[in-house]
Structures are given as structure tokens and as C-alpha cells.
Amino acid sequence: MLTDIVSRFRISGTFARAFPYGSGHINDTYKVETLEEEVHDYLLQRVNHQVFKNVPGLMSNIDRVTRHIRAKLEQIPGSDPDREELTLIPTHEGGIFYQDPEGNFWRMYIFIRDNRSYDIVTSPEQAFEGGRMFGRFQAMLNDLPGDPLVDTIPNFHNIEWRLGIFDQTIARDVAGRAESVQDEIRFVRRRAEEMSTILLLGREGMIPMRITHNDTKFNNVLLDQNDKGLCVIDLDTVMPGYVHYDFGDSIRTTTNTAAEDEKDLSLVEMDIRLFEAYASGFLEETRKTLSITEIDYLAFAGKLFPYIIGLRFLTDYIDGDNYFKIKHEHHNLQRARAQFKLLRSMEAQFQDMRHIIERLR
Ligand code: ADP
Ligand code: GN1
Ligand code: MG
């Protein structure tokens, strides 16, 4: 089956094997290895079309974004675009994806070898590199020509919309779980107004729409063997957004001392050293393009993401686990609790976060 899919793409070398790869919550990813040592390996993905309703539009975004960045990298002496940017492999017909008879969408990239990717960050140097890479990504897309990118998931980080879905999900209570999570529901509701801040600033025209990645988990940037930034990956949600969405989701994952789904909440804290290092890398690349107002709200964006992602985990739990892949029965609740603990830790250190941004801007 996978062999058939692989044969649809214009790969070099001889197919040797394919096996599941990575730890994403949405798509199915396989590493495809070739026999020859000197030829690339590949990364094959089945795009989740329950989540992404317009896969051709999504693929066209990725094609435009990767070509634009590649053209910029080609101007930089000594750069290696096949390692520093995702490279789509065309099908034999020249398409950028393959749709199988069951309607699944498949795409293939060059596998970037000798990379490191981290679910938990341990050093300020790693955090700085992540910030620099996502900052550079933002800066490079600042002049993408042509029409706006397709919204691959409408309202993806729209907190009012997410809270509306949350209320509906609690009212339906299909899995009969709402009663058991009253504490978490209260935690969300108490902060709902504050968390609309970015959306309101946007509505009032105080911050501009930009092109953002929108899924800037730290493991969506590959580092090299020396922990230097290599390539930003996972481009499914690149679309219009506020800079706070990218900064915030990175802070959520970079500064957490424990796993996203840590069960022992006493291990979950925000490490302010990692906050400072990430912010410093990010601002090094974006300081010139961001407005004072955008920079002023970066610390707040750090708090927004444990809230919004925790809210999505909790909503999915109440809804009976339809969206995120889970490994055990209460996995989404465990994830939500860990995110809310992280938010508490940020709330306790918020003044320090603000001072760091003031110093770096
Ligand atoms: P998901 O949306 O499911 O998170 P990703 O696009 O992030 O999927 O891919 C899953 C994992 O595969 C990544 O965390 C990364 O480790 C690995 N990966 C993705 N693209 C490449 C690539 N081009 N080269 C090497 N590894 C990759
Ligand atoms: C999903 O695909 P992956 O695992 O990188 C999700 C993100 C969440 C993240 C939480 C399209 O990201 O929004 O922040 O899980 N992606 C989508 O780990 O919903
Ligand atoms: Mg990913």
C-alpha cells in the first residue's frame, strides 16, 4: 500500500522501506528510506482532511511559501536550501500532492537528515535558536507577493470562536464528562475576557495581520547536530494571523519544564531563562518589522497559548476525543490540566516576562 503511494512521486534512488515517524497529533507521517547512501530519504505524509477541509488550497500555500523562502536562501552565500527549507517532491504528473482512490491526500518532502527536534527544551541556546528561526520565518514572509494565503482552518486561533464551541460542547455533553471537569471549566471562564485582548487589538486596527505559521511548537523547528537552527517545518497552518500567535505558541512549548501532557503537575513550570532566550532570538530577527504595540503584547501572548491550547484539549475531552490523537482514555484532560498549570506559572511570573520584553525591544 505505502509502496504504491511512494511510486506516485518522482523520487530518486531505490525504495527500501517506509515506517511511521514523528509524534504529531494530526497528520500521519512516514519516513521513506532509499537503498543508496548518497541519495535523499523522504518524508511522506497523509494530510488529515477531516481537520484540513481544503487540502489543495493548503498545498498551494505551502508551495508558494517554500518557493519564496527558497528564492531568498539562494541569495545567501553558503546556504543549503534542501536542508534549510522544506522541498516538495512532485508526482509524476507534476502535481504537488497525490490523491488516492479512497480520497486521502498524500505529499512528500525531502527528508532533512541529521536533524534534532525537541519536545522539551533544556538549554537557553536551543531556545534562542528556535526564536531566531521562527523570527526569521516571519521576516522572510513579510513580502510574499500575490493573493492572501488560504485560511486552512478558519478561526484557528480566534479565542471568541473557540469559547463559543466550548459552550456548545458543554451544553451537548455527548460523552457525559462535563460534570467531572467543573474546576477546569471555571478556570477557563474566569479568564475568558482577558484572553480576548489580541483579538480586540486586531479589530481596533492596533496590530496588523501578517503571515504567521500558527503552529510554532518547538518541535516544529529542526536544529542541526550542533543545535543550530536548520529549518521550520509543519507548514499546514501558515496563513494570515497576528505575530502573537507565533510568539505565544512557541513560548508555551519552549519554556515548559515538563512535557505538554505531564501528569505530575508539580513538574510543570515556566522557565524564565528560556523565555528570555527565545524572546531574544525572536526579536533579533523581527525587531525592525514589528510595531511598538505588537512588541508590548508579546509577554501577554505567552499566557494566551497555554490557555487556548488547554481550552482546545479540554473541549475535545468533553466532546469525546474527536480531534487530537490520544494514547489513553483521559489523555486530553491530562493535557489540558498541564497547560493550565503552565498558565498559572506564567501568571505568577508575568511582571518578569514584561520586564524582559521591555529590555529586549
Ligand atoms: P504533524 O503536523 O503531525 O506534527 P510534522 O509535519 O510536524 O507533522 O511532521 C512530524 C515529524 O516529522 C516532525 O516532528 C519531524 O520530526 C519530522 N519531519 C517533518 N518534516 C521533516 C523533514 N522534511 N525532514 C525530516 N524530518 C521531518
Ligand atoms: C497540533 O500537528 P501538531 O501536532 O504539530 C495542533 C496544534 C496544537 C498542537 C498541540 C492543526 O499540532 O494547533 O497546538 O497539536 N495542530 C492543529 O500539541 O490543530
Ligand atoms: Mg509537527
PDB file of C-alpha atoms in Angstrom, residues 54-273:
ATOM      1  CA  ASN A  54      -9.292  22.425   1.694  1.00  0.00           C
ATOM      2  CA  VAL A  55      -6.166  20.369   1.086  1.00  0.00           C
ATOM      3  CA  PRO A  56      -5.495  21.698  -2.448  1.00  0.00           C
ATOM      4  CA  GLY A  57      -5.598  25.258  -1.024  1.00  0.00           C
ATOM      5  CA  LEU A  58      -3.330  24.227   1.836  1.00  0.00           C
ATOM      6  CA  MET A  59      -0.833  22.644  -0.565  1.00  0.00           C
ATOM      7  CA  SER A  60      -0.837  25.728  -2.739  1.00  0.00           C
ATOM      8  CA  ASN A  61       0.029  27.827   0.364  1.00  0.00           C
ATOM      9  CA  ILE A  62       2.942  25.508   1.160  1.00  0.00           C
ATOM     10  CA  ASP A  63       4.150  25.595  -2.425  1.00  0.00           C
ATOM     11  CA  ARG A  64       4.142  29.411  -2.507  1.00  0.00           C
ATOM     12  CA  VAL A  65       5.749  29.800   0.914  1.00  0.00           C
ATOM     13  CA  THR A  66       8.533  27.272   0.340  1.00  0.00           C
ATOM     14  CA  ARG A  67       9.383  28.704  -3.098  1.00  0.00           C
ATOM     15  CA  HIS A  68       9.513  32.224  -1.706  1.00  0.00           C
ATOM     16  CA  ILE A  69      11.834  31.236   1.139  1.00  0.00           C
ATOM     17  CA  ARG A  70      13.979  29.105  -1.168  1.00  0.00           C
ATOM     18  CA  ALA A  71      14.485  32.071  -3.507  1.00  0.00           C
ATOM     19  CA  LYS A  72      15.683  34.134  -0.538  1.00  0.00           C
ATOM     20  CA  LEU A  73      18.010  31.413   0.726  1.00  0.00           C
ATOM     21  CA  GLU A  74      19.542  31.084  -2.733  1.00  0.00           C
ATOM     22  CA  GLN A  75      20.735  34.686  -2.406  1.00  0.00           C
ATOM     23  CA  ILE A  76      22.616  33.889   0.816  1.00  0.00           C
ATOM     24  CA  PRO A  77      26.142  32.592   0.102  1.00  0.00           C
ATOM     25  CA  GLY A  78      26.834  29.181   1.664  1.00  0.00           C
ATOM     26  CA  SER A  79      23.200  28.364   2.310  1.00  0.00           C
ATOM     27  CA  ASP A  80      21.791  24.905   1.538  1.00  0.00           C
ATOM     28  CA  PRO A  81      18.107  25.261   0.563  1.00  0.00           C
ATOM     29  CA  ASP A  82      17.499  21.479   0.523  1.00  0.00           C
ATOM     30  CA  ARG A  83      18.299  21.453   4.267  1.00  0.00           C
ATOM     31  CA  GLU A  84      17.115  24.883   5.327  1.00  0.00           C
ATOM     32  CA  GLU A  85      13.706  24.768   3.716  1.00  0.00           C
ATOM     33  CA  LEU A  86      11.114  22.068   3.027  1.00  0.00           C
ATOM     34  CA  THR A  87      11.300  20.770  -0.540  1.00  0.00           C
ATOM     35  CA  LEU A  88       8.135  19.282  -2.022  1.00  0.00           C
ATOM     36  CA  ILE A  89       8.647  16.292  -4.323  1.00  0.00           C
ATOM     37  CA  PRO A  90       6.279  16.417  -7.332  1.00  0.00           C
ATOM     38  CA  THR A  91       4.202  13.493  -8.543  1.00  0.00           C
ATOM     39  CA  HIS A  92       4.985  12.011 -11.975  1.00  0.00           C
ATOM     40  CA  GLU A  93       2.270  14.265 -13.404  1.00  0.00           C
ATOM     41  CA  GLY A  94       3.960  17.328 -11.864  1.00  0.00           C
ATOM     42  CA  GLY A  95       1.355  17.792  -9.095  1.00  0.00           C
ATOM     43  CA  ILE A  96       2.254  18.855  -5.553  1.00  0.00           C
ATOM     44  CA  PHE A  97       0.156  16.107  -3.901  1.00  0.00           C
ATOM     45  CA  TYR A  98      -1.383  12.747  -4.771  1.00  0.00           C
ATOM     46  CA  GLN A  99      -4.988  11.838  -4.021  1.00  0.00           C
ATOM     47  CA  ASP A 100      -5.544   8.085  -3.679  1.00  0.00           C
ATOM     48  CA  PRO A 101      -8.760   6.280  -4.754  1.00  0.00           C
ATOM     49  CA  GLU A 102     -10.112   6.470  -1.162  1.00  0.00           C
ATOM     50  CA  GLY A 103      -9.785  10.241  -1.260  1.00  0.00           C
ATOM     51  CA  ASN A 104      -6.715  10.551   1.024  1.00  0.00           C
ATOM     52  CA  PHE A 105      -4.241  13.315   0.248  1.00  0.00           C
ATOM     53  CA  TRP A 106      -0.518  12.472   0.257  1.00  0.00           C
ATOM     54  CA  ARG A 107       2.536  14.690  -0.076  1.00  0.00           C
ATOM     55  CA  MET A 108       6.246  14.091   0.004  1.00  0.00           C
ATOM     56  CA  TYR A 109       9.247  16.148   1.127  1.00  0.00           C
ATOM     57  CA  ILE A 110      12.985  15.626   1.079  1.00  0.00           C
ATOM     58  CA  PHE A 111      13.926  14.166   4.468  1.00  0.00           C
ATOM     59  CA  ILE A 112      16.284  16.585   6.183  1.00  0.00           C
ATOM     60  CA  ARG A 113      18.929  14.292   7.579  1.00  0.00           C
ATOM     61  CA  ASP A 114      20.960  14.649  10.775  1.00  0.00           C
ATOM     62  CA  ASN A 115      18.417  16.894  12.414  1.00  0.00           C
ATOM     63  CA  ARG A 116      17.456  17.244  16.031  1.00  0.00           C
ATOM     64  CA  SER A 117      13.960  18.080  17.194  1.00  0.00           C
ATOM     65  CA  TYR A 118      12.977  18.547  20.825  1.00  0.00           C
ATOM     66  CA  ASP A 119       9.672  18.108  22.644  1.00  0.00           C
ATOM     67  CA  ILE A 120      11.281  19.620  25.764  1.00  0.00           C
ATOM     68  CA  VAL A 121      13.894  22.373  25.609  1.00  0.00           C
ATOM     69  CA  THR A 122      16.744  22.170  28.093  1.00  0.00           C
ATOM     70  CA  SER A 123      19.152  24.987  27.234  1.00  0.00           C
ATOM     71  CA  PRO A 124      18.874  28.720  26.541  1.00  0.00           C
ATOM     72  CA  GLU A 125      20.964  28.163  23.393  1.00  0.00           C
ATOM     73  CA  GLN A 126      18.296  25.849  21.946  1.00  0.00           C
ATOM     74  CA  ALA A 127      15.568  28.321  22.907  1.00  0.00           C
ATOM     75  CA  PHE A 128      17.453  31.204  21.302  1.00  0.00           C
ATOM     76  CA  GLU A 129      17.845  29.242  18.057  1.00  0.00           C
ATOM     77  CA  GLY A 130      14.133  28.417  17.990  1.00  0.00           C
ATOM     78  CA  GLY A 131      13.296  32.095  18.432  1.00  0.00           C
ATOM     79  CA  ARG A 132      15.715  33.121  15.750  1.00  0.00           C
ATOM     80  CA  MET A 133      14.291  30.567  13.291  1.00  0.00           C
ATOM     81  CA  PHE A 134      10.617  31.429  13.798  1.00  0.00           C
ATOM     82  CA  GLY A 135      11.519  35.127  13.799  1.00  0.00           C
ATOM     83  CA  ARG A 136      13.365  34.752  10.521  1.00  0.00           C
ATOM     84  CA  PHE A 137      10.463  32.769   9.071  1.00  0.00           C
ATOM     85  CA  GLN A 138       8.152  35.652   9.943  1.00  0.00           C
ATOM     86  CA  ALA A 139      10.522  38.245   8.497  1.00  0.00           C
ATOM     87  CA  MET A 140      11.066  36.315   5.255  1.00  0.00           C
ATOM     88  CA  LEU A 141       7.339  36.071   4.561  1.00  0.00           C
ATOM     89  CA  ASN A 142       6.807  39.769   5.114  1.00  0.00           C
ATOM     90  CA  ASP A 143       6.977  40.421   1.353  1.00  0.00           C
ATOM     91  CA  LEU A 144       5.231  37.337  -0.055  1.00  0.00           C
ATOM     92  CA  PRO A 145       3.673  38.577  -3.292  1.00  0.00           C
ATOM     93  CA  GLY A 146       0.211  37.706  -4.616  1.00  0.00           C
ATOM     94  CA  ASP A 147      -3.176  36.987  -3.091  1.00  0.00           C
ATOM     95  CA  PRO A 148      -3.562  36.389   0.658  1.00  0.00           C
ATOM     96  CA  LEU A 149      -2.890  32.791   1.680  1.00  0.00           C
ATOM     97  CA  VAL A 150      -5.859  30.443   2.052  1.00  0.00           C
ATOM     98  CA  ASP A 151      -7.227  30.147   5.606  1.00  0.00           C
ATOM     99  CA  THR A 152      -6.538  26.433   6.057  1.00  0.00           C
ATOM    100  CA  ILE A 153      -8.523  26.304   9.316  1.00  0.00           C
ATOM    101  CA  PRO A 154     -10.854  29.305   9.606  1.00  0.00           C
ATOM    102  CA  ASN A 155     -10.890  30.866  13.104  1.00  0.00           C
ATOM    103  CA  PHE A 156      -7.965  28.675  14.161  1.00  0.00           C
ATOM    104  CA  HIS A 157      -6.763  30.994  16.955  1.00  0.00           C
ATOM    105  CA  ASN A 158      -9.952  33.034  17.275  1.00  0.00           C
ATOM    106  CA  ILE A 159     -10.500  32.791  21.013  1.00  0.00           C
ATOM    107  CA  GLU A 160     -14.100  34.025  20.914  1.00  0.00           C
ATOM    108  CA  TRP A 161     -14.975  31.333  18.405  1.00  0.00           C
ATOM    109  CA  ARG A 162     -13.138  28.693  20.481  1.00  0.00           C
ATOM    110  CA  LEU A 163     -15.057  29.777  23.601  1.00  0.00           C
ATOM    111  CA  GLY A 164     -18.330  29.590  21.664  1.00  0.00           C
ATOM    112  CA  ILE A 165     -17.567  25.997  20.598  1.00  0.00           C
ATOM    113  CA  PHE A 166     -16.600  25.240  24.218  1.00  0.00           C
ATOM    114  CA  ASP A 167     -20.007  26.422  25.476  1.00  0.00           C
ATOM    115  CA  GLN A 168     -21.831  24.394  22.830  1.00  0.00           C
ATOM    116  CA  THR A 169     -19.785  21.308  23.628  1.00  0.00           C
ATOM    117  CA  ILE A 170     -20.560  21.599  27.351  1.00  0.00           C
ATOM    118  CA  ALA A 171     -24.266  22.070  26.578  1.00  0.00           C
ATOM    119  CA  ARG A 172     -24.348  18.948  24.375  1.00  0.00           C
ATOM    120  CA  ASP A 173     -22.131  16.928  26.735  1.00  0.00           C
ATOM    121  CA  VAL A 174     -22.197  13.911  24.383  1.00  0.00           C
ATOM    122  CA  ALA A 175     -19.615  11.963  26.393  1.00  0.00           C
ATOM    123  CA  GLY A 176     -21.181  12.779  29.787  1.00  0.00           C
ATOM    124  CA  ARG A 177     -17.901  14.253  31.034  1.00  0.00           C
ATOM    125  CA  ALA A 178     -18.852  17.895  31.714  1.00  0.00           C
ATOM    126  CA  GLU A 179     -19.813  17.291  35.367  1.00  0.00           C
ATOM    127  CA  SER A 180     -16.384  15.839  36.142  1.00  0.00           C
ATOM    128  CA  VAL A 181     -14.449  18.859  34.845  1.00  0.00           C
ATOM    129  CA  GLN A 182     -16.223  21.725  36.614  1.00  0.00           C
ATOM    130  CA  ASP A 183     -12.989  23.060  38.110  1.00  0.00           C
ATOM    131  CA  GLU A 184     -11.359  23.287  34.693  1.00  0.00           C
ATOM    132  CA  ILE A 185     -14.474  24.899  33.189  1.00  0.00           C
ATOM    133  CA  ARG A 186     -14.393  27.568  35.911  1.00  0.00           C
ATOM    134  CA  PHE A 187     -10.678  28.118  35.297  1.00  0.00           C
ATOM    135  CA  VAL A 188     -11.422  28.844  31.625  1.00  0.00           C
ATOM    136  CA  ARG A 189     -14.405  31.109  32.252  1.00  0.00           C
ATOM    137  CA  ARG A 190     -12.628  33.262  34.829  1.00  0.00           C
ATOM    138  CA  ARG A 191     -10.029  34.249  32.223  1.00  0.00           C
ATOM    139  CA  ALA A 192     -12.218  34.483  29.118  1.00  0.00           C
ATOM    140  CA  GLU A 193     -12.426  38.257  28.945  1.00  0.00           C
ATOM    141  CA  GLU A 194      -8.718  38.885  29.433  1.00  0.00           C
ATOM    142  CA  MET A 195      -7.878  36.357  26.749  1.00  0.00           C
ATOM    143  CA  SER A 196      -9.737  38.308  24.035  1.00  0.00           C
ATOM    144  CA  THR A 197      -7.122  41.080  24.224  1.00  0.00           C
ATOM    145  CA  ILE A 198      -5.256  40.248  20.997  1.00  0.00           C
ATOM    146  CA  LEU A 199      -8.456  39.769  19.030  1.00  0.00           C
ATOM    147  CA  LEU A 200      -9.727  43.168  20.213  1.00  0.00           C
ATOM    148  CA  LEU A 201      -6.447  44.917  19.368  1.00  0.00           C
ATOM    149  CA  GLY A 202      -6.729  43.459  15.867  1.00  0.00           C
ATOM    150  CA  ARG A 203     -10.327  44.543  15.484  1.00  0.00           C
ATOM    151  CA  GLU A 204      -9.447  48.078  16.551  1.00  0.00           C
ATOM    152  CA  GLY A 205      -6.668  48.194  13.957  1.00  0.00           C
ATOM    153  CA  MET A 206      -3.941  48.470  16.619  1.00  0.00           C
ATOM    154  CA  ILE A 207      -1.990  45.447  15.308  1.00  0.00           C
ATOM    155  CA  PRO A 208      -1.678  44.276  11.677  1.00  0.00           C
ATOM    156  CA  MET A 209      -2.493  40.925  10.124  1.00  0.00           C
ATOM    157  CA  ARG A 210       0.704  39.227   8.999  1.00  0.00           C
ATOM    158  CA  ILE A 211       1.597  35.855   7.567  1.00  0.00           C
ATOM    159  CA  THR A 212       2.110  33.543  10.502  1.00  0.00           C
ATOM    160  CA  HIS A 213       2.973  29.875  10.975  1.00  0.00           C
ATOM    161  CA  ASN A 214       0.339  29.305  13.672  1.00  0.00           C
ATOM    162  CA  ASP A 215       1.755  26.003  14.944  1.00  0.00           C
ATOM    163  CA  THR A 216       5.115  27.093  16.317  1.00  0.00           C
ATOM    164  CA  LYS A 217       5.577  24.234  18.752  1.00  0.00           C
ATOM    165  CA  PHE A 218       9.269  23.930  19.428  1.00  0.00           C
ATOM    166  CA  ASN A 219       9.371  20.526  17.732  1.00  0.00           C
ATOM    167  CA  ASN A 220       8.267  22.225  14.518  1.00  0.00           C
ATOM    168  CA  VAL A 221      11.738  23.669  14.056  1.00  0.00           C
ATOM    169  CA  LEU A 222      14.573  21.304  13.203  1.00  0.00           C
ATOM    170  CA  LEU A 223      18.012  22.002  14.672  1.00  0.00           C
ATOM    171  CA  ASP A 224      21.297  20.581  13.374  1.00  0.00           C
ATOM    172  CA  GLN A 225      23.754  18.320  15.217  1.00  0.00           C
ATOM    173  CA  ASN A 226      25.227  21.361  16.955  1.00  0.00           C
ATOM    174  CA  ASP A 227      21.783  22.636  17.982  1.00  0.00           C
ATOM    175  CA  LYS A 228      21.921  25.454  15.440  1.00  0.00           C
ATOM    176  CA  GLY A 229      18.603  26.300  13.741  1.00  0.00           C
ATOM    177  CA  LEU A 230      18.085  24.482  10.457  1.00  0.00           C
ATOM    178  CA  CYS A 231      14.530  24.524   9.152  1.00  0.00           C
ATOM    179  CA  VAL A 232      10.982  25.495  10.115  1.00  0.00           C
ATOM    180  CA  ILE A 233       8.606  22.610   9.298  1.00  0.00           C
ATOM    181  CA  ASP A 234       4.905  21.688   9.609  1.00  0.00           C
ATOM    182  CA  LEU A 235       3.527  24.410   7.337  1.00  0.00           C
ATOM    183  CA  ASP A 236      -0.140  23.297   7.212  1.00  0.00           C
ATOM    184  CA  THR A 237      -1.368  26.269   9.199  1.00  0.00           C
ATOM    185  CA  VAL A 238       0.695  29.021   7.569  1.00  0.00           C
ATOM    186  CA  MET A 239      -1.950  31.679   6.883  1.00  0.00           C
ATOM    187  CA  PRO A 240      -2.899  35.219   7.906  1.00  0.00           C
ATOM    188  CA  GLY A 241      -2.586  35.861  11.659  1.00  0.00           C
ATOM    189  CA  TYR A 242      -1.126  38.112  14.352  1.00  0.00           C
ATOM    190  CA  VAL A 243       2.532  37.853  15.344  1.00  0.00           C
ATOM    191  CA  HIS A 244       1.360  36.984  18.866  1.00  0.00           C
ATOM    192  CA  TYR A 245       0.090  33.642  17.625  1.00  0.00           C
ATOM    193  CA  ASP A 246       3.565  32.544  16.611  1.00  0.00           C
ATOM    194  CA  PHE A 247       5.370  34.002  19.590  1.00  0.00           C
ATOM    195  CA  GLY A 248       2.789  32.633  22.025  1.00  0.00           C
ATOM    196  CA  ASP A 249       2.699  29.026  20.859  1.00  0.00           C
ATOM    197  CA  SER A 250       6.493  28.880  20.920  1.00  0.00           C
ATOM    198  CA  ILE A 251       6.641  30.250  24.443  1.00  0.00           C
ATOM    199  CA  ARG A 252       4.085  27.646  25.524  1.00  0.00           C
ATOM    200  CA  THR A 253       6.294  24.805  24.323  1.00  0.00           C
ATOM    201  CA  THR A 254       9.801  26.239  24.711  1.00  0.00           C
ATOM    202  CA  THR A 255       9.582  27.409  28.301  1.00  0.00           C
ATOM    203  CA  ASN A 256       7.692  24.437  29.775  1.00  0.00           C
ATOM    204  CA  THR A 257       9.969  22.452  32.096  1.00  0.00           C
ATOM    205  CA  ALA A 258       7.874  19.316  31.503  1.00  0.00           C
ATOM    206  CA  ALA A 259       6.047  17.542  28.688  1.00  0.00           C
ATOM    207  CA  GLU A 260       2.925  19.033  27.126  1.00  0.00           C
ATOM    208  CA  ASP A 261       0.884  16.229  28.713  1.00  0.00           C
ATOM    209  CA  GLU A 262       2.801  15.865  32.016  1.00  0.00           C
ATOM    210  CA  LYS A 263       0.719  14.056  34.610  1.00  0.00           C
ATOM    211  CA  ASP A 264       2.680  15.250  37.632  1.00  0.00           C
ATOM    212  CA  LEU A 265       1.685  18.912  37.674  1.00  0.00           C
ATOM    213  CA  SER A 266       4.367  19.796  40.196  1.00  0.00           C
ATOM    214  CA  LEU A 267       6.911  19.343  37.378  1.00  0.00           C
ATOM    215  CA  VAL A 268       5.199  21.877  35.089  1.00  0.00           C
ATOM    216  CA  GLU A 269       6.647  25.391  35.357  1.00  0.00           C
ATOM    217  CA  MET A 270       7.643  28.190  33.037  1.00  0.00           C
ATOM    218  CA  ASP A 271      11.439  28.570  32.942  1.00  0.00           C
ATOM    219  CA  ILE A 272      12.015  32.314  32.669  1.00  0.00           C
ATOM    220  CA  ARG A 273      15.578  31.806  31.373  1.00  0.00           C
TER     221      ARG A 273
END
